[in-house]
Tab-separated table of C-alpha atoms and ligand atoms in Angstrom:
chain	number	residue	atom	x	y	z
A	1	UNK	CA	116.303	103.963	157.358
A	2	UNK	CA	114.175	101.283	159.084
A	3	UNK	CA	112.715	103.479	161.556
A	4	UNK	CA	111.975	106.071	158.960
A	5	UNK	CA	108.073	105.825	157.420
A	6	UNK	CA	108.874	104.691	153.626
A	7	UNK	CA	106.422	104.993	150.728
A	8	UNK	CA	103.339	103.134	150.852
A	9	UNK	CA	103.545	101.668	147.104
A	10	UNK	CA	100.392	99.959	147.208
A	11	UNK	CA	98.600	103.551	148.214
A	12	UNK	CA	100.472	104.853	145.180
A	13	UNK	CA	99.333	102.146	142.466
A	14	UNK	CA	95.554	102.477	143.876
A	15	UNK	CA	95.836	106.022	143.171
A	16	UNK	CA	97.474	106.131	139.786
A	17	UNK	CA	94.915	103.749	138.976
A	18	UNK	CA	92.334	105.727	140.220
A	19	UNK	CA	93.641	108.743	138.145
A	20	UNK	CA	93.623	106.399	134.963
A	21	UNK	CA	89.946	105.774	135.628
A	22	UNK	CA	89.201	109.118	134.537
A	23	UNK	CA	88.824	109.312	130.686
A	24	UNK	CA	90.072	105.579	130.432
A	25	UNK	CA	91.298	104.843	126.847
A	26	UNK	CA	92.205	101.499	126.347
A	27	UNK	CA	95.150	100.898	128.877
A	28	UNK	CA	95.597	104.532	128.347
A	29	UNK	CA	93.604	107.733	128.907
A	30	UNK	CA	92.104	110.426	127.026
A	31	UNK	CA	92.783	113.431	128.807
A	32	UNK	CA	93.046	117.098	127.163
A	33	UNK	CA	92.870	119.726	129.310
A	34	UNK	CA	89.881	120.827	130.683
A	35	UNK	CA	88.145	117.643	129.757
A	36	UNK	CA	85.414	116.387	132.058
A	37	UNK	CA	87.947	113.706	133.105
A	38	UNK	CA	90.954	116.110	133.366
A	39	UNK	CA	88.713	118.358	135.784
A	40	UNK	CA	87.630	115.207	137.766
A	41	UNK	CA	91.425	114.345	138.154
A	42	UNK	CA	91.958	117.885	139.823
A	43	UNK	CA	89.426	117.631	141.710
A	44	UNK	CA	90.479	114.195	142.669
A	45	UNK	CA	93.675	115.653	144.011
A	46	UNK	CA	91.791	118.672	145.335
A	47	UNK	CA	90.041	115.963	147.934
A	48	UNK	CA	93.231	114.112	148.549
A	49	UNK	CA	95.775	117.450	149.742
A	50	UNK	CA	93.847	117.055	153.023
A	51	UNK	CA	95.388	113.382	153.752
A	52	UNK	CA	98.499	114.848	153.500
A	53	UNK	CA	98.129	118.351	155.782
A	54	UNK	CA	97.572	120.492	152.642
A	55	UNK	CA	95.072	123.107	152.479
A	56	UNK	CA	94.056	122.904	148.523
A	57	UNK	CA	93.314	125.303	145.947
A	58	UNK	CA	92.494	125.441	142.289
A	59	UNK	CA	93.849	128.972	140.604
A	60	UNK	CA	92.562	130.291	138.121
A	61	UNK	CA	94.720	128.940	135.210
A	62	UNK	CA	93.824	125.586	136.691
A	63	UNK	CA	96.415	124.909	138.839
A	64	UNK	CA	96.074	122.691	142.049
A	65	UNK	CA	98.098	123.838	145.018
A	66	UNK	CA	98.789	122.061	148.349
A	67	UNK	CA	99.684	124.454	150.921
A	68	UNK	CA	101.263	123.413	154.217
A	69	UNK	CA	101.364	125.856	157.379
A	70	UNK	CA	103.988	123.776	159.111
A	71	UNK	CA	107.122	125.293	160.006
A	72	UNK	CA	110.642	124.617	158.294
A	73	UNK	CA	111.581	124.590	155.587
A	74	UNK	CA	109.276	123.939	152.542
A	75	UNK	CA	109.717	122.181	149.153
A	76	UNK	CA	107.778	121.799	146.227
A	77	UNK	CA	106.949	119.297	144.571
A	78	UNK	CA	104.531	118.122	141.306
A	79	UNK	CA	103.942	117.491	137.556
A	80	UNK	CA	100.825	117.438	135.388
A	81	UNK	CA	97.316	115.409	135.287
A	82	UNK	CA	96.276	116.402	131.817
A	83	UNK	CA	97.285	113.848	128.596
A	84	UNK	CA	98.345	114.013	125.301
A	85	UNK	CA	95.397	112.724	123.027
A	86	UNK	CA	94.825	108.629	123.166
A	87	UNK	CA	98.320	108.719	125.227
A	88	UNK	CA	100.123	107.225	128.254
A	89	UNK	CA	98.813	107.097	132.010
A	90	UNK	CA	101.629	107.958	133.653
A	91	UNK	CA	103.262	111.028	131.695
A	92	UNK	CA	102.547	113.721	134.385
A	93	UNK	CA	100.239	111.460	137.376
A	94	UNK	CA	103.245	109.740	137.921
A	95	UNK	CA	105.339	113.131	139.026
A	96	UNK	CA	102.172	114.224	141.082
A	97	UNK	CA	101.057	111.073	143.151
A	98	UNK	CA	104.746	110.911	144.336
A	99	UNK	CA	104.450	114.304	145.156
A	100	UNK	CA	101.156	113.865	147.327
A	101	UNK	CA	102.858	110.581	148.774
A	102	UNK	CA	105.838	112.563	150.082
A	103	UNK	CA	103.237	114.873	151.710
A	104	UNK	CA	101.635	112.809	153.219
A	105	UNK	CA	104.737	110.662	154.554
A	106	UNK	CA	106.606	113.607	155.785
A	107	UNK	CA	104.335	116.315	156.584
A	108	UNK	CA	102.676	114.675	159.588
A	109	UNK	CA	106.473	113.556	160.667
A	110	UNK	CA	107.583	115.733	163.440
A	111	UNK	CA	110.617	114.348	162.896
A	112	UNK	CA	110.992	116.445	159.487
A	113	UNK	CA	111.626	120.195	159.804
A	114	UNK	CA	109.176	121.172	157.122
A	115	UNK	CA	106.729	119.737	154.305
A	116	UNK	CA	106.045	119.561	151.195
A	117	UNK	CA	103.634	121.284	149.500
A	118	UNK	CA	101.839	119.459	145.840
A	119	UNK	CA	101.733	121.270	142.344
A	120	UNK	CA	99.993	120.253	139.455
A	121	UNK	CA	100.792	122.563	136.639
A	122	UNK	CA	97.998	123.050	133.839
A	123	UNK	CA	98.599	122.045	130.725
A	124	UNK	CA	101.723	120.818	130.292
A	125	UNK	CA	100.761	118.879	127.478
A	126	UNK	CA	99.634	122.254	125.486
A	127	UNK	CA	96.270	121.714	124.406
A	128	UNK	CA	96.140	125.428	124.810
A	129	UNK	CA	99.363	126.973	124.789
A	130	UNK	CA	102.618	126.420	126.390
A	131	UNK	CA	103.332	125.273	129.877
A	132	UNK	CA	100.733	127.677	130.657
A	133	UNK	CA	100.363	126.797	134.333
A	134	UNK	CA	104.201	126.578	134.910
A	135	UNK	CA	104.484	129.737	133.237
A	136	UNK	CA	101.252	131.513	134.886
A	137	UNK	CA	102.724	130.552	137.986
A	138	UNK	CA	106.616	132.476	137.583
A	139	UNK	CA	104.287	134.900	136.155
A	140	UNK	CA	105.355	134.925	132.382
A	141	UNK	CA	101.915	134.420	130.940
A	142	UNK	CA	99.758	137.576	130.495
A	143	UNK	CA	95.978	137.823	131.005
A	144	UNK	CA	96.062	138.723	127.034
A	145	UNK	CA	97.529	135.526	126.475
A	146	UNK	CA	94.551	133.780	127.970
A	147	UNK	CA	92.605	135.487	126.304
A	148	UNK	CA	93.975	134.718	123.220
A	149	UNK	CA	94.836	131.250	124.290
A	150	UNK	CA	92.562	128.269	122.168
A	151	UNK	CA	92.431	124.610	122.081
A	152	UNK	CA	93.918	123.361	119.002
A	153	UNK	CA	92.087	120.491	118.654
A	154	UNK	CA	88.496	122.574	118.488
A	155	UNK	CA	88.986	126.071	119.214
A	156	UNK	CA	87.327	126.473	122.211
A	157	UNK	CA	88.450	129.750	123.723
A	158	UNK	CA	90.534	129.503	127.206
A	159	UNK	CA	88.188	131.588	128.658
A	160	UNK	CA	85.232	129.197	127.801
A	161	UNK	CA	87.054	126.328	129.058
A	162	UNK	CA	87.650	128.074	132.408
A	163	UNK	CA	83.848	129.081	132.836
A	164	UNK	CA	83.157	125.412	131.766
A	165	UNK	CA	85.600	123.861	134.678
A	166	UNK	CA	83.785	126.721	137.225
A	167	UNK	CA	87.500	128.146	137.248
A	168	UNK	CA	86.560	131.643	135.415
A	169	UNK	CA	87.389	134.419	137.516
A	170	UNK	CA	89.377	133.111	140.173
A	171	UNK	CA	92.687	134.714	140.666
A	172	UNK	CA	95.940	132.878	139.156
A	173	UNK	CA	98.376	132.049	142.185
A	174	UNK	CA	102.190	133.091	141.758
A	175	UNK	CA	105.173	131.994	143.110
A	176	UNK	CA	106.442	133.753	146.187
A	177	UNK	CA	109.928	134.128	146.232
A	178	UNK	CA	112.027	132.881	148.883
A	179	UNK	CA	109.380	130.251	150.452
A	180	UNK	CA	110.300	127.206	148.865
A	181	UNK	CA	113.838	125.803	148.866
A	182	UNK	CA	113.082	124.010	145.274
A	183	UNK	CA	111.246	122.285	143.065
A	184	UNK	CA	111.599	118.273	142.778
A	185	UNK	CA	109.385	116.429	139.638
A	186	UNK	CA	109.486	112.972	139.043
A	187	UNK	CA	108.427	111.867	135.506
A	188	UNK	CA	108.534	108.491	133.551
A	189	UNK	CA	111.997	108.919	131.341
A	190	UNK	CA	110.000	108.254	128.080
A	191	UNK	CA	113.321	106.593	126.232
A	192	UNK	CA	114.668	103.212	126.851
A	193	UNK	CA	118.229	104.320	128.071
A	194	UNK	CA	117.218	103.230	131.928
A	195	UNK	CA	115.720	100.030	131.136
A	196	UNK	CA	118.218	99.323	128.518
A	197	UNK	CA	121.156	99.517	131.030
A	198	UNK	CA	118.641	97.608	134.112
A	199	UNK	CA	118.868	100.933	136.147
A	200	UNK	CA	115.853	102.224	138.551
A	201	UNK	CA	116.256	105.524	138.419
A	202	UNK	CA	117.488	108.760	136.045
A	203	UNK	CA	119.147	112.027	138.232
A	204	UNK	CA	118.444	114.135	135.710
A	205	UNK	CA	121.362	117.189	134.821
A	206	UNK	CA	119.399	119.434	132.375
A	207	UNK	CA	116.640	119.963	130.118
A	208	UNK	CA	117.603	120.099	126.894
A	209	UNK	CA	117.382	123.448	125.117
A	210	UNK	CA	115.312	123.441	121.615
A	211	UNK	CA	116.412	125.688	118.702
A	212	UNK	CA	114.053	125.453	115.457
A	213	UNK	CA	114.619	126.977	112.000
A	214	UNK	CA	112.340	127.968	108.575
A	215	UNK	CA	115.122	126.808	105.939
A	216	UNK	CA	113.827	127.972	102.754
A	217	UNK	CA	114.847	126.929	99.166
A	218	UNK	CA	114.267	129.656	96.200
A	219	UNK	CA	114.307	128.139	92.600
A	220	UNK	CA	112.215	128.822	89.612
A	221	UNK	CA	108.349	127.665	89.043
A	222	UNK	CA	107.969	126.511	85.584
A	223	UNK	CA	106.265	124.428	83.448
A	224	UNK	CA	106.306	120.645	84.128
A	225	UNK	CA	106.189	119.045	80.720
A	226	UNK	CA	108.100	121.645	78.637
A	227	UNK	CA	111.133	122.501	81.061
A	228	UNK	CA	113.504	120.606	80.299
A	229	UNK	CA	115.552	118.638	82.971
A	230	UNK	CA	119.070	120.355	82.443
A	231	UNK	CA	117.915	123.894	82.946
A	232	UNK	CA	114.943	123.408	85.841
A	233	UNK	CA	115.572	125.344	89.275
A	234	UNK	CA	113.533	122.793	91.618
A	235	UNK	CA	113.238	123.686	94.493
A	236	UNK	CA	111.130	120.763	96.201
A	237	UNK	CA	114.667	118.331	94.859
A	238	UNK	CA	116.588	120.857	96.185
A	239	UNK	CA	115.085	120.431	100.101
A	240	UNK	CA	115.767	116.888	99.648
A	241	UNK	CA	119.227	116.801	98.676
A	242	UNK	CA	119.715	119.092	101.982
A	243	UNK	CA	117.634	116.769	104.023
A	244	UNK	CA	120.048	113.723	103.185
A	245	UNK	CA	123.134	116.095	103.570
A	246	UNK	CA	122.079	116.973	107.357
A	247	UNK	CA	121.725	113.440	107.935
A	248	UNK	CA	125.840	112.684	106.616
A	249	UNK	CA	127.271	116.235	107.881
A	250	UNK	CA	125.945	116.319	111.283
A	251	UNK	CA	127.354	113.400	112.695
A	252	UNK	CA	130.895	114.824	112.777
A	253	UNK	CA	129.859	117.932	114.359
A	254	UNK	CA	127.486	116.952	116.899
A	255	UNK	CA	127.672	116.114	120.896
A	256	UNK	CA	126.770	112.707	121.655
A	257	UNK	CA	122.938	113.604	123.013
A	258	UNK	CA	122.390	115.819	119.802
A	259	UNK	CA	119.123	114.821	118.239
A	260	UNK	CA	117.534	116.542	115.229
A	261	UNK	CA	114.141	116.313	113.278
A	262	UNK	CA	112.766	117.756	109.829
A	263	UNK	CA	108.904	118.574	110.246
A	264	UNK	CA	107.034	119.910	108.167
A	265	UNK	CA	107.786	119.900	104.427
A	266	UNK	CA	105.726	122.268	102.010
A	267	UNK	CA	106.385	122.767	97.903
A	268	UNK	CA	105.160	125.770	96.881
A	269	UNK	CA	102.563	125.621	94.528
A	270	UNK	CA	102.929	121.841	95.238
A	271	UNK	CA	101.259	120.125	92.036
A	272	UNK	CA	102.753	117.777	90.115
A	273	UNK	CA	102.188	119.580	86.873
A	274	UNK	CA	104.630	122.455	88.064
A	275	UNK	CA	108.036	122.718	89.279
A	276	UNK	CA	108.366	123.729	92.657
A	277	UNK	CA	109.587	127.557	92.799
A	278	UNK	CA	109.646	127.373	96.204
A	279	UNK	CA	110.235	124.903	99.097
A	280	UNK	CA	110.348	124.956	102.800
A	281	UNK	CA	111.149	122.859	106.003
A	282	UNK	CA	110.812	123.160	109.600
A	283	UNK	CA	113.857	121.947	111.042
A	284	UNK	CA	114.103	121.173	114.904
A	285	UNK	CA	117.760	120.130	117.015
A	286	UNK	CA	117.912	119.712	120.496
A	287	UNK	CA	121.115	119.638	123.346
A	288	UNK	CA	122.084	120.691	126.388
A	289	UNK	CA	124.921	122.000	125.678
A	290	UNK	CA	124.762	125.360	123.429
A	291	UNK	CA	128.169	125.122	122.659
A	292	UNK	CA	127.036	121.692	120.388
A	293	UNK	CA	124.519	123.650	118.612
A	294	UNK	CA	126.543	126.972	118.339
A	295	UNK	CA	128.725	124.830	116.024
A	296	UNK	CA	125.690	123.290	114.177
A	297	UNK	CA	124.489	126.538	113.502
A	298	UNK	CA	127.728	127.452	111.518
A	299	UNK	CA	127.393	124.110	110.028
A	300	UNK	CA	124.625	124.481	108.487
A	301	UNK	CA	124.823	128.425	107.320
A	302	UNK	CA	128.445	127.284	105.638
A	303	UNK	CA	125.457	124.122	104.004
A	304	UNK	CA	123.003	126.998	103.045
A	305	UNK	CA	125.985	129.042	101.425
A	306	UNK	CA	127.795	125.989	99.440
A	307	UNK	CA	123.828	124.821	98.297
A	308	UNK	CA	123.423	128.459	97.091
A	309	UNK	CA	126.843	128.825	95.572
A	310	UNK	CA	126.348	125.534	93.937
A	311	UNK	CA	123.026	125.845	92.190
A	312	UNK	CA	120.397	126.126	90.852
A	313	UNK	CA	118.835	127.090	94.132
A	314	UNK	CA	119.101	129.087	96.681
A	315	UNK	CA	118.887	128.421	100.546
A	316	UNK	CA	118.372	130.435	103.288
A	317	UNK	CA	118.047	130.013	107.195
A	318	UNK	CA	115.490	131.710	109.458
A	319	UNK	CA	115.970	131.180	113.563
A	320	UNK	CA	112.696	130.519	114.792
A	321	UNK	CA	113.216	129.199	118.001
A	322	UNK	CA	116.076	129.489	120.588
A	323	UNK	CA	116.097	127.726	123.721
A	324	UNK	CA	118.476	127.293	126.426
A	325	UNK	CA	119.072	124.418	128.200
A	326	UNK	CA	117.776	124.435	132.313
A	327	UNK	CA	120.567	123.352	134.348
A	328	UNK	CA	119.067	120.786	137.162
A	329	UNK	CA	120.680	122.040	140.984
A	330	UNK	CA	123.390	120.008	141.727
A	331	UNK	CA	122.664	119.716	145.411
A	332	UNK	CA	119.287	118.275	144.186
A	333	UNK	CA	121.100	115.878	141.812
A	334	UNK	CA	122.973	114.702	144.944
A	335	UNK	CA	120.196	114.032	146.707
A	336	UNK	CA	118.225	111.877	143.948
A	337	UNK	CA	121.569	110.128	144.053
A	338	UNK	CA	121.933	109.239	147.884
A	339	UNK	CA	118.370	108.473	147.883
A	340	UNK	CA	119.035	105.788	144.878
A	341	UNK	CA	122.345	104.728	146.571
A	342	UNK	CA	120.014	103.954	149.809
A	343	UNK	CA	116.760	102.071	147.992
A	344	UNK	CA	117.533	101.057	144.455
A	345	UNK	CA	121.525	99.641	144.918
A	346	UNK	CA	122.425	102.751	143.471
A	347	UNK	CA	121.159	101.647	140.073
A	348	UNK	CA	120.706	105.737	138.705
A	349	UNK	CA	122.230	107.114	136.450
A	350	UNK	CA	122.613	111.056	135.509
A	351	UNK	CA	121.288	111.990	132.245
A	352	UNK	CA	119.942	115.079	130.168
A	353	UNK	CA	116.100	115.354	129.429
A	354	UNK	CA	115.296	115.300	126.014
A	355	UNK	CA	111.693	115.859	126.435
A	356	UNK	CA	110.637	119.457	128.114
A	357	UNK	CA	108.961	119.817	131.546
A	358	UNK	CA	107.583	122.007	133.862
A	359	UNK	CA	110.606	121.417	135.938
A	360	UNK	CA	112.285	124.037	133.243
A	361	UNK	CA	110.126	126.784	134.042
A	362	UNK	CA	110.248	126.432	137.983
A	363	UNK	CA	114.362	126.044	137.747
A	364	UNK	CA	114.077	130.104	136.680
A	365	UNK	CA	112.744	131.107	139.908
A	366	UNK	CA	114.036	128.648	142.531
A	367	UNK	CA	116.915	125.219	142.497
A	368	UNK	CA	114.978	122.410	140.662
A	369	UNK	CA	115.390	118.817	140.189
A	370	UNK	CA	113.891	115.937	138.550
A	371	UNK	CA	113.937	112.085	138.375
A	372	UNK	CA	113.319	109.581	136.180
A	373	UNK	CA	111.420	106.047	136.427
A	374	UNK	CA	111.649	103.640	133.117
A	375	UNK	CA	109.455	103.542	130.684
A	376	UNK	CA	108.950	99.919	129.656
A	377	UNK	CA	110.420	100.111	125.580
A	378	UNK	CA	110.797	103.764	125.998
A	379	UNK	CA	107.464	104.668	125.002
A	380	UNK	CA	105.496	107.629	125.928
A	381	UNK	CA	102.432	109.721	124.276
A	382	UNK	CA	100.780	106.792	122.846
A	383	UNK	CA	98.170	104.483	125.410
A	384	UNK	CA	100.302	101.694	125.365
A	385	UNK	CA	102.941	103.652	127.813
A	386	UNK	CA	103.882	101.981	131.055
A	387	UNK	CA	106.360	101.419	133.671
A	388	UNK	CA	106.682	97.909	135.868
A	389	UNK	CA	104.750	98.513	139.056
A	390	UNK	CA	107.460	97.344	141.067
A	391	UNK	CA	109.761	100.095	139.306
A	392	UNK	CA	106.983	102.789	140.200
A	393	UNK	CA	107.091	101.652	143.664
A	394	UNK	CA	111.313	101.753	144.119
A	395	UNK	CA	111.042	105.217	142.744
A	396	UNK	CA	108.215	106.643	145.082
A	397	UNK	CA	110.279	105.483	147.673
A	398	UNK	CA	113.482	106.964	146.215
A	399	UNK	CA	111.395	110.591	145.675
A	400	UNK	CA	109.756	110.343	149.707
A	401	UNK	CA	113.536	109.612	150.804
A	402	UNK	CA	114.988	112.302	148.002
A	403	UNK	CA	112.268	114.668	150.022
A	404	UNK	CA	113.213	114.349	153.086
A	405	UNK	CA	117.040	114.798	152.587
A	406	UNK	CA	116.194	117.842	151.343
A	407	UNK	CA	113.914	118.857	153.776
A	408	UNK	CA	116.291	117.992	156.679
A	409	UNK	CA	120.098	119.697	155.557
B	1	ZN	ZN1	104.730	114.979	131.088
């Protein structure tokens, strides 16, 4: 290890801070895609692919690529640059300055038999859609979905967005099979399980899948001074005794990972004058194990049927969403590990991500991996987000050395 070129952590804090000086909000930033300061930051990295042997390019989705044309084998690496509104500086710049670090400490290494080549995928954060540039780039997003695609904070079209950035017209760059052995991201965990347990770094197994549901609760609108309590259907009381009976059945029949959110609420006509005739929640659950939520499912159809059976209402479940879990590689799980073992006194740990990333998409086309720093109290999308620079440091040098295992099987 000694005579082996390590991350240089202090070149990796300057330019993390560097990125946060774009669109600086408080200790934060303010970066939506396509924002003056989001196009600054890829142009920033547009300028800095040449330290590391990288020939750059900005696609036309608004993707930066770092190509290398050094022989060997070649890996990929990245994350995002764009924010979440008022959020964190390190969700996504984290994932893609340890990327351009590994570049440039192992490209110029003759001593590595390959490089890698920098990614950072447009709008993760889906100002405009979802994982667009992930998904432009296995080629699952259609030129009709671009053009259809708007910001949802003010509308602007795609299109004008990409004429804004100078991006409009340029051609959108796709993956070419076979050329990369894999995709590595590193990301800040954005939960408190690593710094909770004093460990350095997450190896992260899978993604977690994410299934959403309509559930839907049919009673009778009437009057709300002259219907009396006995014979009312409500509709909006009968959401809420479901709500509270998730909340005591699911613990029995869950995995230990399973998480599970109600969203949006809506009582149709909603006045307080009327009794609700109709009622409706958006109901989210997340695992990576399908298995988990195959037996959720039945849980809560068997709820639906005993609510309707019961009375007065009835309830009914609409699938709206179905995700499966992405499996990380294993081999690249290894190698996270080793790396850890070597630099952080093997203080990793494997784990599930509860949180999607681009790392999902790329795992379709090619073996993926990801790794996790700690988030200081587990927070993420808010400006207060942050990670001990000493912790950001141990895991740049845990992704250069996870790199270059890969790189030299
Ligand atoms: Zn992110």
């Amino acid at each position: 290890m000694s005579d082996r070129l390590r991350a240089d952590g202090a070149r990796v804090l300057a330019d993390l801070a560097a990125l946060r000086g774009f669109g600086t909000y408080k200790s934060g930033v303010h970066k939506p895609t396509f924002s003056e300061p989001h196009v600054q930051s890829l142009r920033w990295l547009e300028q800095r692919l040449g330290e590391a042997q990288l020939t750059p390019s900005i696609d036309g989705t608004g993707n930066v690529l770092g190509s290398s044309d050094k022989p060997g084998r070649k890996l990929l690496a990245g994350s995002h640059l764009e924010s979440q509104n008022y959020a964190g500086w390190l969700d996504g710049p984290l994932g893609v300055v340890y990327a351009l670090e590994a570049a440039r400490v192992l490209n110029p290494d003759p001593a590595v038999d390959g490089a890698v080549e920098v990614a950072a995928w447009c709008d993760e954060e889906g100002h405009f859609g979802s994982f667009l540039g992930s998904r432009s780039y296995i080629g699952d997003v259609s030129e009709t979905e671009i053009d259809a695609a708007r910001n949802r904070s003010d509308q602007e079209p795609m299109r004008a967005a990409l004429a804004r950035a100078g991006l409009a017209e340029r051609p959108r760059v796709h993956v070419e099979r076979g050329r990369h052995i894999g995709y590595l991201e590193a990301h800040i965990e954005q939960g408190e399980t690593l710094e909770r347990d004093h460990l350095k770094i997450g190896v992260v197994t899978s993604i977690v899948g994410i299934w959403q549901y309509r559930i839907i609760f049919t009673g009778e609108q009437n009057h709300a001074g002259t219907t009396r309590m006995a014979i009312r259907k409500d509709a909006g009381v009968a959401l809420a005794k479901f709500c509270v009976a998730i909340d005591e059945r699911f613990p029995a029949t869950c995995g230990p990972r399973t998480v599970w959110t109600t969203g949006r609420i809506t009582l149709d006509p909603g006045a307080p004058s009327i009794i609700p005739g109709r009622a409706e929640m958006l109901f989210q659950m997340r695992d990576d194990d399908p298995d988990v939520v195959d037996r959720l499912e039945r849980l809560l159809a068997e709820m639906a049927a005993q609510a309707t059976a019961q009375g007065p209402c009835s309830v009914a479940i609409e699938r709206l969403r179905q995700g499966a879990p992405a499996m990380m590689d294993g081999t690249f799980q290894d190698a996270i590990e080793a790396a850890s073992a070597e630099i952080a006194g093997g203080k990793s740990l494997r784990m599930p991500s509860g949180a999607g990333h681009d790392a999902q998409f790329l795992s379709t086309v090619m073996p993926a991996g990801m790794l996790f720093v700690p988030s200081i109290g587990g927070i993420s999308h808010h400006w207060t987000e942050n990670t001990d620079d000493a912790d950001i440091v141990t895991g740049a040098e845990v992704f250069v050395e996870t790199c270059r295992r890969l790189l030299t099987k």
